[in-house]
XYZ file of C-alpha atoms in Angstrom:
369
model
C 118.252 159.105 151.226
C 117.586 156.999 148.049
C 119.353 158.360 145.242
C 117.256 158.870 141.728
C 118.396 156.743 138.330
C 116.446 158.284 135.035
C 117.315 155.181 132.499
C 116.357 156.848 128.939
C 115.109 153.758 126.816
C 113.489 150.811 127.940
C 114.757 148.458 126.017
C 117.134 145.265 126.154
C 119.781 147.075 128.064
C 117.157 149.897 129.479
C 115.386 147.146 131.386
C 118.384 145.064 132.377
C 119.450 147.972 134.359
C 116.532 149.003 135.628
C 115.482 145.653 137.140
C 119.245 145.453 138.534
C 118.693 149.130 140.325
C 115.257 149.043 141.796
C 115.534 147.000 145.043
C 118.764 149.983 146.085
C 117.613 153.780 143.930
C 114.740 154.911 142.734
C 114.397 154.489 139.101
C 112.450 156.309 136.891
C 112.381 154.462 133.341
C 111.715 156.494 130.373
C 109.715 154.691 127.624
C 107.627 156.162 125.135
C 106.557 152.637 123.991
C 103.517 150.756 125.729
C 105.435 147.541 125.814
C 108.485 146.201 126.114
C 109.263 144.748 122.211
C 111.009 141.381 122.328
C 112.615 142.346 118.440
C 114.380 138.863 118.037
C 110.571 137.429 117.931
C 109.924 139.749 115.053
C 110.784 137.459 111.665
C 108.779 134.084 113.629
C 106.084 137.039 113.626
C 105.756 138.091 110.690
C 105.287 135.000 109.399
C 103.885 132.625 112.136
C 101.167 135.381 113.427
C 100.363 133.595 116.597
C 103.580 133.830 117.885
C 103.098 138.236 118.094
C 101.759 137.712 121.729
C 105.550 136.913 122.681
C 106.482 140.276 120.903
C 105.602 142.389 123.421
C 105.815 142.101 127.318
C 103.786 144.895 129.524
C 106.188 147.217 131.808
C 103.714 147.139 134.591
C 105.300 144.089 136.500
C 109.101 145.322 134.982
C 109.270 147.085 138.939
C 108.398 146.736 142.052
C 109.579 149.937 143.649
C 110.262 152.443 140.490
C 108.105 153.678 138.348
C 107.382 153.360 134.327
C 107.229 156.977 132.366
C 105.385 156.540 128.789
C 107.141 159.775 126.975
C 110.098 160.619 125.149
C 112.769 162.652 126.095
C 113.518 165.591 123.763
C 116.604 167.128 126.255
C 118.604 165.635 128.548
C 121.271 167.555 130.512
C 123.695 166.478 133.331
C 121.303 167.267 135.714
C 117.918 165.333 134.635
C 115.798 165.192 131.559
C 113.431 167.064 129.644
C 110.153 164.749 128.019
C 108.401 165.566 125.030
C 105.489 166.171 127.712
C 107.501 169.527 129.170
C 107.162 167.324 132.427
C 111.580 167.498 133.820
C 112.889 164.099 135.613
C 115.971 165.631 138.126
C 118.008 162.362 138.845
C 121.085 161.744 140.490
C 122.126 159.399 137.848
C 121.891 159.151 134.225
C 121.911 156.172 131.865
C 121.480 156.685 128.392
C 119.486 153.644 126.943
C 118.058 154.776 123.429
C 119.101 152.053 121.311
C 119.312 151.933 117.519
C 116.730 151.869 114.751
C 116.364 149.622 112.190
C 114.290 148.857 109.245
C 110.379 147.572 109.499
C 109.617 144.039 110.762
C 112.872 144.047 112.549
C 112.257 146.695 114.762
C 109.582 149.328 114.944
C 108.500 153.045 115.571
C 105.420 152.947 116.579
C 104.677 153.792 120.128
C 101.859 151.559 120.591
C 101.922 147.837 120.428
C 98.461 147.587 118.849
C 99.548 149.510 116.069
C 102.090 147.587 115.484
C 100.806 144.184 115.820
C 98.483 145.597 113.195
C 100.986 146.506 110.754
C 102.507 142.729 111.041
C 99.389 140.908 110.238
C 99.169 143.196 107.497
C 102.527 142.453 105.750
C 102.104 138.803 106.719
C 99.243 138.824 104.241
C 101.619 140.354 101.968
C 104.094 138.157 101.947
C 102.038 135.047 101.958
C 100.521 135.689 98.692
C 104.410 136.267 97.327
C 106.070 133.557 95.505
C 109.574 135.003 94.762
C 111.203 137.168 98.388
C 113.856 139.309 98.070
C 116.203 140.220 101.084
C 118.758 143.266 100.954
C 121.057 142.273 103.323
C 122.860 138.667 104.032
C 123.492 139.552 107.639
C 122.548 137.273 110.765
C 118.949 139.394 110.417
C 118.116 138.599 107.137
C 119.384 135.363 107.346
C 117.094 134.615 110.245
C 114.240 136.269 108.377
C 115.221 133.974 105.137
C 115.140 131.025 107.332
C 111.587 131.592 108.962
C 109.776 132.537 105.538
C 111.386 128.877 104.205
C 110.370 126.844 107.229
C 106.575 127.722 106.576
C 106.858 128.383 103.163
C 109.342 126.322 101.689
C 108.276 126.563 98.336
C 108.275 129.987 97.958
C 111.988 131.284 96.364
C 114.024 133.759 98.692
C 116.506 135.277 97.142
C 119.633 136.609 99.717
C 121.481 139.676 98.190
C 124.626 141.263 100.171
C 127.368 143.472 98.498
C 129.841 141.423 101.100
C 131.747 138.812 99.371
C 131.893 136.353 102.437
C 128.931 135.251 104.170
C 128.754 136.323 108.069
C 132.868 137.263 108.094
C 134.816 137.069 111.050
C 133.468 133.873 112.402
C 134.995 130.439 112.249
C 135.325 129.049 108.701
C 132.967 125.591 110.428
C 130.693 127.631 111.783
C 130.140 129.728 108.223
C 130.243 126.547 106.430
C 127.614 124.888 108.041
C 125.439 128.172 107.659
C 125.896 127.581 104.345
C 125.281 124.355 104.195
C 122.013 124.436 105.629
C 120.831 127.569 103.651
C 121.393 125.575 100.547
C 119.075 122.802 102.436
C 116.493 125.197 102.952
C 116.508 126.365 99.031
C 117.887 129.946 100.088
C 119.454 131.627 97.246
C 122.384 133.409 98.514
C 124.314 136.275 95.919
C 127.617 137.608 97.765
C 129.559 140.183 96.505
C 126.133 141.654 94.393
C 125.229 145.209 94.343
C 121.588 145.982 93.539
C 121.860 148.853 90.623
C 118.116 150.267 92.256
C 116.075 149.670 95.419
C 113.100 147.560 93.849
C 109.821 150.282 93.406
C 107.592 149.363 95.872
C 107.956 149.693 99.655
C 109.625 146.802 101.701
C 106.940 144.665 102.408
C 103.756 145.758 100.187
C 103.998 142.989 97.667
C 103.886 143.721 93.800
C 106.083 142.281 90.919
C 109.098 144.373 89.905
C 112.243 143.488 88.252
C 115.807 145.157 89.408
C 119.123 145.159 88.368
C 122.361 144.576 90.014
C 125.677 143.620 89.275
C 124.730 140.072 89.084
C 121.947 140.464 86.795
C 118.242 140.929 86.874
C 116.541 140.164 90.062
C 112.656 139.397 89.576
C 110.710 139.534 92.885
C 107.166 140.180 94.567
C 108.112 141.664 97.556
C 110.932 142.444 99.534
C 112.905 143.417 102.537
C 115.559 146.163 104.148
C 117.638 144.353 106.081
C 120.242 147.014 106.445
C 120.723 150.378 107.756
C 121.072 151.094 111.166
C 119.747 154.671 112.858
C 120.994 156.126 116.068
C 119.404 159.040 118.307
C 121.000 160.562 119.948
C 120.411 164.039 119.054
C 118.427 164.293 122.514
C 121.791 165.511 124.043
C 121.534 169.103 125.439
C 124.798 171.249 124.863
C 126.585 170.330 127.810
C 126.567 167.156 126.718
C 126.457 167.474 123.207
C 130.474 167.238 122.995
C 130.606 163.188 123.965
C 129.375 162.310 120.335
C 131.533 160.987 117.696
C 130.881 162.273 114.519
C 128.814 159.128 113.921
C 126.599 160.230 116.741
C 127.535 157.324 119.204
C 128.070 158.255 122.338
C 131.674 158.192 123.884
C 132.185 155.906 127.109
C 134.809 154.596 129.165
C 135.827 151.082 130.566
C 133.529 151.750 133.356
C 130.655 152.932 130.717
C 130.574 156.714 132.093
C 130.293 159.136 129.694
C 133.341 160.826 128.981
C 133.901 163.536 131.153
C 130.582 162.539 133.704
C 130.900 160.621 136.372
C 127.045 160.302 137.062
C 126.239 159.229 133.454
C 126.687 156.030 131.691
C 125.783 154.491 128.465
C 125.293 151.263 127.024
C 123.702 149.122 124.292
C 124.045 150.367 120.833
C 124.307 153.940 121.036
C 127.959 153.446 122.688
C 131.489 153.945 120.881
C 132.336 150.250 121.910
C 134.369 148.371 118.956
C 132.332 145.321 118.932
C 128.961 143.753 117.258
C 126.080 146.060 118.419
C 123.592 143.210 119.987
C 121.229 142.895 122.746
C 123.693 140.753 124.982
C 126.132 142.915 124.358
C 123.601 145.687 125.806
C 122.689 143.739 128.306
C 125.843 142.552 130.245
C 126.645 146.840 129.701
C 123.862 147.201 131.826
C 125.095 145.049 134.258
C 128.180 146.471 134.393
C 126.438 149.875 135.145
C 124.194 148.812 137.915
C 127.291 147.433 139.694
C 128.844 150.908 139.300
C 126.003 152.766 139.996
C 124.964 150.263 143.495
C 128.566 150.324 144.429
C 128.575 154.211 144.485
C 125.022 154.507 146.534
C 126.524 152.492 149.062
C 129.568 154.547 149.524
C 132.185 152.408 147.411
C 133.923 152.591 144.813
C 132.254 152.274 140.974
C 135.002 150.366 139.505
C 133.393 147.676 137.850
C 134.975 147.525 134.406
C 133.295 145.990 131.177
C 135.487 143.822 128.968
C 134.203 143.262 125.273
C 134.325 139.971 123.932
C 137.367 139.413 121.809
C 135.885 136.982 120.020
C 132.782 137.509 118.242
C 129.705 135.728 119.161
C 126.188 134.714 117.305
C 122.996 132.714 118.058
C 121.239 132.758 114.304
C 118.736 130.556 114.090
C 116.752 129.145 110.705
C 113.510 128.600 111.810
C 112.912 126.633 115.331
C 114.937 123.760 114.629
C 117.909 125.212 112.353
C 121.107 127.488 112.611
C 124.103 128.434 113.357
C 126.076 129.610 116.347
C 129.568 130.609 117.788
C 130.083 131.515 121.223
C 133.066 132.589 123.230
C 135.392 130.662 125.766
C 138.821 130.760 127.354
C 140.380 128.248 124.985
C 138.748 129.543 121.792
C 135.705 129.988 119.962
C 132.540 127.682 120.503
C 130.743 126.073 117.011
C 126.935 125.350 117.551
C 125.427 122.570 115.881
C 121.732 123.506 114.899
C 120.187 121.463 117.724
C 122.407 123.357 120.357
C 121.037 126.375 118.814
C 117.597 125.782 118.726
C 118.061 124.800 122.866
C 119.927 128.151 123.539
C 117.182 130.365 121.197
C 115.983 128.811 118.066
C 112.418 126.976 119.822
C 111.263 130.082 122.088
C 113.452 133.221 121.113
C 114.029 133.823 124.609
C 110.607 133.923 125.663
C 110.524 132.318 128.914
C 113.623 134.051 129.823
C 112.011 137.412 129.499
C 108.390 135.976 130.650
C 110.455 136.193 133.798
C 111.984 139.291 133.812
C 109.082 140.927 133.264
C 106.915 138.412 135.676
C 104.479 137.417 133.384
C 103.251 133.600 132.131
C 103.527 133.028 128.162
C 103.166 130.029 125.905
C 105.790 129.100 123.100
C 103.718 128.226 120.002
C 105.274 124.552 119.444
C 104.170 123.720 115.707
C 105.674 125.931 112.941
């Protein structure tokens, strides 16, 4: 008898691990989203319009033998899961998928695509009447974002604030100097170590002139962005499960990514109590992890796959198609990127063939910026 896998959250680790599980369980993916969002496509977006048809990728060919469920679960208990619908999903497995939030272009709430594609075209026209961009937040996503708006715009001034002294810490000293190196190129105007005193009046992205202070002095802008802050939900927990969250509301897992205490339920991706950088790879090779687990236990084995974070931290950050910076990880120590290797690995498409495939549909790469 085929054993049932509910996968809560169809995102980058959601999908991973339901594509890896449908050929041996039947999978039921929950999703309240119409599409599958491709969120590292999101600053080439907002301001290269055309390239929003790589944004979002259809769940229809995701699966050939499970099935797709468009609503969100509002309980989920060791036994199955309660949608927003009042429809229950019993399952013999459980993976907890949800993911993080984050703030507007980066990711986004909406549940339909349309809607959001909407939204995008509308702050594009925002920002393209801006001269002067501010950016709250010097991490690898504003930095990206920094680096698109200069690569079609490279007159306009973008302005980089972050309260952090160091720029992208904990990577190799060549890898951040290079980063700098080519944001100075660019014209980016990077302030470490700056507080903003106020969050400018208007909302991120609606553009309008406003002046605000910080510790490094007046900042004059005529729009700007959030990139900062970081949501969970996980509050979807029913009280026999309630107990696995830290305080923080991350979800506690072990080295085989069960839930403490569950044998049948796993976690990965952000939502996890994993010490290391919450990314999509990272939720991705969790999700791998899992369906070995999850496979090896169908078949009458043993789930003893084990997932080993990387000890040494790892970034693809591109500038715009052709720049960036990049450190990966190997046995004899950390990999520097030049821009070019960069732009090969994720820079030029974002990844969009790679998930054109996943998700078994044909897509063009826009090739002119």
């Amino acid at each position: 008898m085929r054993r049932t896998v509910a996968i809560i959250g169809g995102g980058y680790g959601g999908v991973t691990a339901a594509k890896a599980l449908d050929q041996d369980t039947d999978v039921v993916l929950i999703e309240p989203k119409d599409a599958f969002v491709q969120n590292a496509v999101s600053p080439r977006a907002l301001v290269q319009p055309r390239w929003a048809g790589n944004l979002f990728f259809p769940y229809d060919r995701l699966l050939r033998h499970g099935r797709v469920v468009h609503d969100r679960a509002v309980s989920v208990d060791s036994g199955g899961v309660v949608l927003a619908s009042g429809d229950r999903v019993d399952a013999d497995y459980l993976v907890l998928a949800t993911g993080s939030g984050y703030p507007f272009p980066f990711k986004f709430d909406d549940a339909a695509s349309r809607a959001v594609r909407e939204r995008l075209l509308a702050t594009h026209a925002e920002l393209a009447k801006a001269s002067r961009v501010l950016i709250a937040g010097a991490g690898p996503v504003g930095l990206e974002l920094a680096g698109e708006i200069k690569t079609v715009w490279p007159d306009k001034h973008v302005i980089v604030v972050d309260p952090t002294p160091q720029l992208v810490p904990g990577f190799e000293a060549q890898m951040r100097d290079d980063l700098r190196r080519q944001l100075d190129a660019l014209g980016v105007d990077v302030w470490l170590g700056i507080r903003l005193g106020a969050e400018p009046p208007a909302e991120p992205g609606r553009a309008g002139s406003f002046t605000v202070p910080s510790s490094g002095g007046d900042i004059s802008a005529d729009i700007w962005f959030r990139a900062y802050g970081v949501s969970l939900d996980t509050g979807y927990l029913s009280a026999d499960l309630g107990a696995v969250r830290t305080p923080e509301g991350r979800i506690r897992v072990t080295e085989t990514l069960n839930v403490e205490g569950h044998a049948h339920i796993y976690a990965i991706g952000d939502i996890t109590d994993i010490a290391e950088a919450k990314m999509a790879g990272n939720a991705m090779r969790h999700a791998e992890v899992v369906a070995q687990n999850i496979i090896a236990h169908v078949r009458g084995g043993r789930p003893d796959a084990v997932y080993q974070p990387s000890a040494t931290p790892f970034v693809l950050l591109p500038l715009g198609p052709e720049g960036g910076v990049g450190q990966l990880p190997s046995p004899d120590g950390p990999i520097v990127l030049a821009a070019q290797a960069v732009s090969e690995y994720k820079g030029a498409d974002l990844f969009t063939g790679r998930f054109a495939e996943l998700f078994g549909v044909a897509r063009d790469v826009p090739t002119a910026a």
